[in-house]
Amino acid sequence: MSTPSGYSERDFMADLGERLREREAEGEPLIAGFTVVDEPPEGADGFGDEEATTAEASRLLEPIVTELAALGPARWQRFEAVFAFTVTAEVAQLRFFVDEQSGLVPVPKAIAAVVRQQRLVAAEMPAGPWWRLLLSVTEGGEMTVDYDYGDDPFPDDQILAPEDYLADLDTFPRNWVPVWLAGYIAGPDAQGRSPRRAAAQASADRAVGRGSVTSQDVAPLTEVWARWAALSAVHVGVGSEWGPRIKPGYGWFEGNERSGSTLYVLPGDRAVLSGGRWGSALLDAAYNGGEDLPALYAGAPAWVTDGVLNTRNRNGLLSFCYWWMGGQWHRGGTDTHDELVALPAVGTADETVDAMVAETGAQTAAQCRALLAAAAERSTTYDAVAAVFAEHPDADIDAAVNQLDVAGLMAR
């Protein structure tokens, strides 16, 4: 704990509490900054007097902060605390900072009990109980509070089990739950497709005559694969952390706005293209609007299984699925064209070339177009790859070539 010269720890803690109260008494808010991390859930209903409830929730933060401060090492300058609570489980993390160093300190059960009480009070506010409470406090008594209602997924070390969130929703019903959290609660049962389940669903589809829908939402497989690989080569070559990638047997893509997709290429001229759009209206309607989940697998063959599906299906966040067989794309009964924003820039050849040029430079458009054409013919050469990096003398050409080689698009 930071104690100025001549102060005992008890004196310092009393002074910290006094500074907090003085700020409030002088008209300076007790909380230097207050942030609701996302907008309150749509249609959330509060109970009682909102102003009084908010004041009580804020008041309960003072003893929490004071007790947390007492746990710090000498000369601490600030601390950050995160509480991820539901009615059945809790995670509490407390980190103190001294100069350039920091360290975690255990949070006693007695403090967690006060935090629990604060959450019960906060539950009566219109937004309902927070999922995470984040505190940042300086040794001067300035405090910033964030109530997190789940706009973004929680860090792995601060997320609780699905059944804990389900229990909390049973206790504190909400009219709207973030789609990612609703999918997490739903788990693999919502969209999982094990080989056994896939075979059973395919058999059931055949029994009732339920077939797939042929689709032209996506370009033919050979074109999409060539575009994916060429774009991957460019991103790898310039050292970009973004963009698609080619892995053995499949293409992978994660966008910078939490959407993403995969393209698995299988023997026998087959493939599976699937992924999820962040904030998908289809999934929101299912989890919050009482609609059915999108019929992504209707009419799908038994080989469309978890092993070739984007891993979003494990958390109920898959919003499209197409499979290639018989020389054309197929999908289930739900129109998912609008979900394809989760693909990399492979919709048309021009779109792919534009995305390549954005990485390699405006003067390389012709070289990028030539590389894409060669990739489509599976006749790419080292020189053709090197040509697109004319404006990047430090490009990793070998890594770029490897992407096309793994995709099977290099000349032999």
Coordinates of C-alpha atoms in Angstrom, one line a residue, residues 110-375:
A110 CA -15.5 -10.3 2.4
I111 CA -14.9 -7.7 -0.4
A112 CA -16.5 -10.0 -2.9
A113 CA -19.6 -10.1 -0.7
V114 CA -19.8 -6.3 -0.8
V115 CA -19.4 -6.4 -4.6
R116 CA -22.2 -9.0 -4.7
Q117 CA -24.4 -6.6 -2.8
Q118 CA -23.5 -3.7 -5.1
R119 CA -24.6 -5.9 -8.1
L120 CA -27.9 -6.6 -6.4
V121 CA -28.5 -2.9 -6.1
A122 CA -27.4 -2.3 -9.7
A123 CA -29.8 -4.9 -10.8
E124 CA -32.7 -2.5 -10.0
M125 CA -31.4 0.0 -12.5
P126 CA -33.0 0.0 -16.0
A127 CA -30.0 -1.8 -17.5
G128 CA -30.2 -4.6 -15.0
P129 CA -27.2 -6.2 -13.2
W130 CA -23.8 -5.8 -14.9
W131 CA -22.0 -8.8 -16.1
R132 CA -18.6 -7.2 -15.3
L133 CA -17.7 -4.4 -13.0
L134 CA -14.4 -2.7 -13.9
L135 CA -12.7 -0.3 -11.5
S136 CA -9.6 1.8 -12.0
V137 CA -8.4 3.9 -9.0
T138 CA -5.4 6.2 -8.5
E139 CA -3.6 6.8 -5.2
G140 CA -5.1 10.3 -5.4
G141 CA -8.6 8.9 -5.1
E142 CA -9.7 9.3 -8.7
M143 CA -11.9 6.4 -9.7
T144 CA -13.3 5.3 -13.1
V145 CA -16.1 2.7 -13.2
D146 CA -17.3 0.7 -16.1
Y147 CA -20.4 -1.4 -16.0
D148 CA -20.1 -4.0 -18.8
Y149 CA -23.3 -5.4 -20.2
G150 CA -21.6 -7.7 -22.8
D151 CA -21.3 -5.5 -25.9
D152 CA -18.1 -7.5 -26.6
P153 CA -17.1 -11.0 -25.6
F154 CA -15.5 -11.2 -22.2
P155 CA -11.8 -12.2 -21.9
D156 CA -11.2 -15.9 -21.6
D157 CA -10.1 -15.6 -18.0
Q158 CA -13.2 -13.6 -17.0
I159 CA -16.0 -15.6 -18.7
L160 CA -18.0 -18.0 -16.6
A161 CA -19.7 -21.3 -17.5
P162 CA -22.8 -21.2 -19.7
E163 CA -25.0 -22.6 -16.9
D164 CA -23.9 -19.7 -14.7
Y165 CA -25.2 -17.1 -17.2
L166 CA -28.4 -19.1 -17.7
A167 CA -29.0 -19.2 -13.9
D168 CA -28.5 -15.4 -13.8
L169 CA -31.0 -14.9 -16.6
D170 CA -33.5 -17.0 -14.7
T171 CA -33.0 -14.7 -11.7
F172 CA -32.8 -11.5 -13.6
P173 CA -34.7 -11.9 -16.9
R174 CA -33.7 -9.6 -19.7
N175 CA -35.6 -8.7 -22.8
W176 CA -32.3 -8.7 -24.8
V177 CA -29.1 -10.7 -24.5
P178 CA -26.0 -10.0 -26.6
V179 CA -26.0 -12.5 -29.5
W180 CA -22.6 -13.8 -28.7
L181 CA -23.6 -14.5 -25.1
A182 CA -26.8 -16.1 -26.1
G183 CA -24.9 -18.4 -28.5
Y184 CA -22.4 -19.2 -25.8
I185 CA -25.2 -20.2 -23.5
A186 CA -26.8 -22.3 -26.2
G187 CA -23.5 -24.1 -26.8
P188 CA -22.8 -26.9 -29.3
D189 CA -26.4 -28.3 -29.1
A190 CA -27.6 -25.3 -31.0
Q191 CA -25.6 -25.8 -34.2
G192 CA -23.3 -28.7 -33.6
R193 CA -23.1 -31.4 -36.3
S194 CA -21.2 -34.4 -35.2
P195 CA -20.9 -37.3 -37.7
R196 CA -23.7 -39.2 -36.0
R197 CA -26.0 -36.1 -35.8
A198 CA -25.2 -35.2 -39.4
A199 CA -26.1 -38.7 -40.6
A200 CA -29.3 -38.7 -38.7
Q201 CA -30.3 -35.2 -40.0
A202 CA -29.4 -36.2 -43.6
S203 CA -31.5 -39.3 -43.2
A204 CA -34.4 -37.4 -41.8
D205 CA -34.2 -34.8 -44.6
R206 CA -34.4 -37.6 -47.2
A207 CA -37.3 -39.2 -45.5
V208 CA -39.5 -36.1 -45.8
G209 CA -38.1 -35.0 -49.2
R210 CA -36.3 -32.0 -47.7
G211 CA -33.6 -30.9 -50.2
S212 CA -31.0 -28.2 -50.4
V213 CA -31.3 -24.9 -52.3
T214 CA -28.8 -24.4 -55.2
S215 CA -27.2 -21.0 -54.9
Q216 CA -25.2 -18.6 -57.0
D217 CA -24.5 -16.4 -53.9
V218 CA -20.8 -17.5 -54.2
A219 CA -18.6 -17.8 -57.3
P220 CA -17.6 -21.3 -58.4
L221 CA -15.2 -23.2 -56.1
T222 CA -12.1 -23.0 -58.3
E223 CA -12.5 -19.2 -58.6
V224 CA -13.1 -18.7 -54.9
W225 CA -10.2 -20.9 -53.9
A226 CA -7.8 -19.1 -56.3
R227 CA -8.9 -15.7 -55.0
W228 CA -8.6 -16.7 -51.4
A229 CA -5.1 -18.1 -52.0
A230 CA -3.8 -15.1 -54.0
L231 CA -5.1 -12.7 -51.4
S232 CA -3.6 -14.7 -48.7
A233 CA -0.2 -14.7 -50.5
V234 CA -0.3 -10.9 -50.7
H235 CA -1.1 -10.4 -47.0
V236 CA 1.6 -12.9 -45.9
G237 CA 4.1 -11.4 -48.2
V238 CA 3.8 -7.9 -46.9
G239 CA 3.7 -9.1 -43.3
S240 CA 0.1 -8.2 -42.6
E241 CA -1.5 -9.6 -39.5
W242 CA -4.9 -9.3 -41.2
G243 CA -6.3 -10.9 -44.3
P244 CA -7.1 -14.6 -45.1
R245 CA -4.7 -17.5 -44.8
I246 CA -4.3 -20.8 -46.5
K247 CA -3.9 -23.9 -44.3
P248 CA -3.5 -27.5 -45.4
G249 CA -6.9 -28.3 -46.8
Y250 CA -8.7 -25.2 -46.0
G251 CA -8.8 -21.4 -46.2
W252 CA -9.2 -19.3 -43.0
F253 CA -10.3 -15.7 -42.4
E254 CA -11.0 -13.5 -39.4
G255 CA -12.0 -9.9 -40.1
N256 CA -11.2 -7.0 -37.8
E257 CA -14.9 -6.6 -36.8
R258 CA -15.4 -10.1 -35.4
S259 CA -16.8 -11.7 -38.5
G260 CA -15.1 -14.7 -40.1
S261 CA -15.2 -17.7 -42.3
T262 CA -13.5 -20.9 -43.5
L263 CA -13.5 -22.8 -46.8
Y264 CA -12.7 -26.5 -46.5
V265 CA -11.8 -28.2 -49.8
L266 CA -12.4 -31.9 -49.8
P267 CA -11.6 -34.8 -52.2
G268 CA -14.2 -35.6 -54.9
D269 CA -14.8 -32.0 -55.9
R270 CA -16.5 -31.1 -52.6
A271 CA -16.1 -28.1 -50.3
V272 CA -17.8 -26.5 -47.3
L273 CA -17.9 -22.7 -46.9
S274 CA -19.2 -21.4 -43.6
G275 CA -18.8 -18.7 -41.0
G276 CA -20.5 -16.0 -39.0
R277 CA -21.4 -12.3 -39.4
W278 CA -20.9 -10.4 -36.2
G279 CA -24.2 -9.0 -35.0
S280 CA -26.1 -11.2 -37.4
A281 CA -29.8 -10.2 -37.7
L282 CA -30.7 -13.8 -38.3
L283 CA -29.2 -15.0 -35.0
D284 CA -30.5 -12.0 -33.1
A285 CA -34.0 -12.8 -34.3
A286 CA -33.5 -16.4 -33.1
Y287 CA -32.0 -15.7 -29.7
N288 CA -34.0 -12.5 -28.8
G289 CA -37.0 -12.5 -31.1
G290 CA -38.4 -15.9 -30.7
E291 CA -37.6 -17.0 -34.2
D292 CA -36.1 -20.4 -35.2
L293 CA -32.4 -20.6 -35.7
P294 CA -31.4 -20.3 -39.4
A295 CA -32.0 -23.5 -41.3
L296 CA -28.3 -23.8 -42.3
Y297 CA -28.1 -27.6 -42.7
A298 CA -31.4 -28.4 -44.3
G299 CA -30.7 -30.9 -47.1
A300 CA -27.0 -31.1 -46.3
P301 CA -25.1 -34.3 -47.0
A302 CA -23.8 -36.4 -44.1
W303 CA -20.2 -35.2 -44.8
V304 CA -21.0 -31.7 -43.7
T305 CA -19.9 -32.1 -40.1
D306 CA -18.2 -30.2 -37.3
G307 CA -14.8 -31.1 -38.7
V308 CA -15.3 -29.0 -41.8
L309 CA -17.5 -26.3 -40.3
N310 CA -16.3 -22.9 -39.0
T311 CA -15.8 -23.3 -35.3
R312 CA -18.5 -20.6 -34.6
N313 CA -21.0 -23.5 -34.8
R314 CA -19.7 -24.6 -31.4
N315 CA -21.0 -21.4 -29.8
G316 CA -24.2 -21.0 -31.8
L317 CA -22.8 -18.2 -33.9
L318 CA -22.7 -19.7 -37.4
S319 CA -24.8 -17.6 -39.7
F320 CA -24.2 -19.2 -43.1
C321 CA -23.2 -22.6 -44.5
Y322 CA -22.7 -23.6 -48.2
W323 CA -21.5 -26.8 -49.6
W324 CA -20.1 -27.5 -53.0
M325 CA -21.1 -30.8 -54.8
G326 CA -22.1 -31.7 -58.3
G327 CA -20.4 -28.6 -59.6
Q328 CA -22.6 -26.1 -57.7
W329 CA -23.1 -24.5 -54.4
H330 CA -26.0 -25.5 -52.1
R331 CA -27.4 -24.1 -48.9
G332 CA -30.2 -24.8 -46.4
G333 CA -33.6 -23.2 -46.4
T334 CA -32.6 -19.8 -45.0
D335 CA -31.5 -17.1 -47.3
T336 CA -28.0 -16.1 -46.0
H337 CA -26.7 -13.9 -48.8
D338 CA -26.4 -10.9 -46.5
E339 CA -24.2 -12.9 -44.1
L340 CA -21.5 -13.2 -46.7
V341 CA -19.8 -10.0 -45.6
A342 CA -17.9 -12.4 -43.3
L343 CA -15.9 -13.6 -46.3
P344 CA -12.6 -12.1 -47.4
A345 CA -12.7 -10.1 -50.7
V346 CA -13.4 -13.0 -52.9
G347 CA -16.8 -12.1 -54.3
T348 CA -15.4 -11.1 -57.8
A349 CA -12.0 -11.1 -59.5
D350 CA -12.1 -7.2 -59.4
E351 CA -12.8 -7.2 -55.7
T352 CA -9.9 -9.5 -55.0
V353 CA -7.5 -7.5 -57.2
D354 CA -8.5 -4.3 -55.5
A355 CA -7.8 -5.9 -52.1
M356 CA -4.5 -7.2 -53.3
V357 CA -3.5 -3.8 -54.6
A358 CA -4.4 -2.2 -51.3
E359 CA -1.6 -4.2 -49.8
T360 CA 1.0 -4.1 -52.6
G361 CA 0.6 -0.6 -54.0
A362 CA -1.3 1.1 -56.8
Q363 CA 1.4 0.5 -59.4
T364 CA 1.1 -3.3 -59.1
A365 CA -2.5 -3.7 -60.4
A366 CA -1.5 -5.5 -63.6
Q367 CA 0.8 -7.8 -61.7
C368 CA -1.9 -8.7 -59.2
R369 CA -4.4 -9.4 -61.9
A370 CA -1.8 -11.6 -63.7
L371 CA -1.1 -13.5 -60.5
L372 CA -4.7 -14.1 -59.9
A373 CA -5.2 -15.4 -63.4
A374 CA -2.3 -17.8 -63.0
A375 CA -3.6 -19.0 -59.7

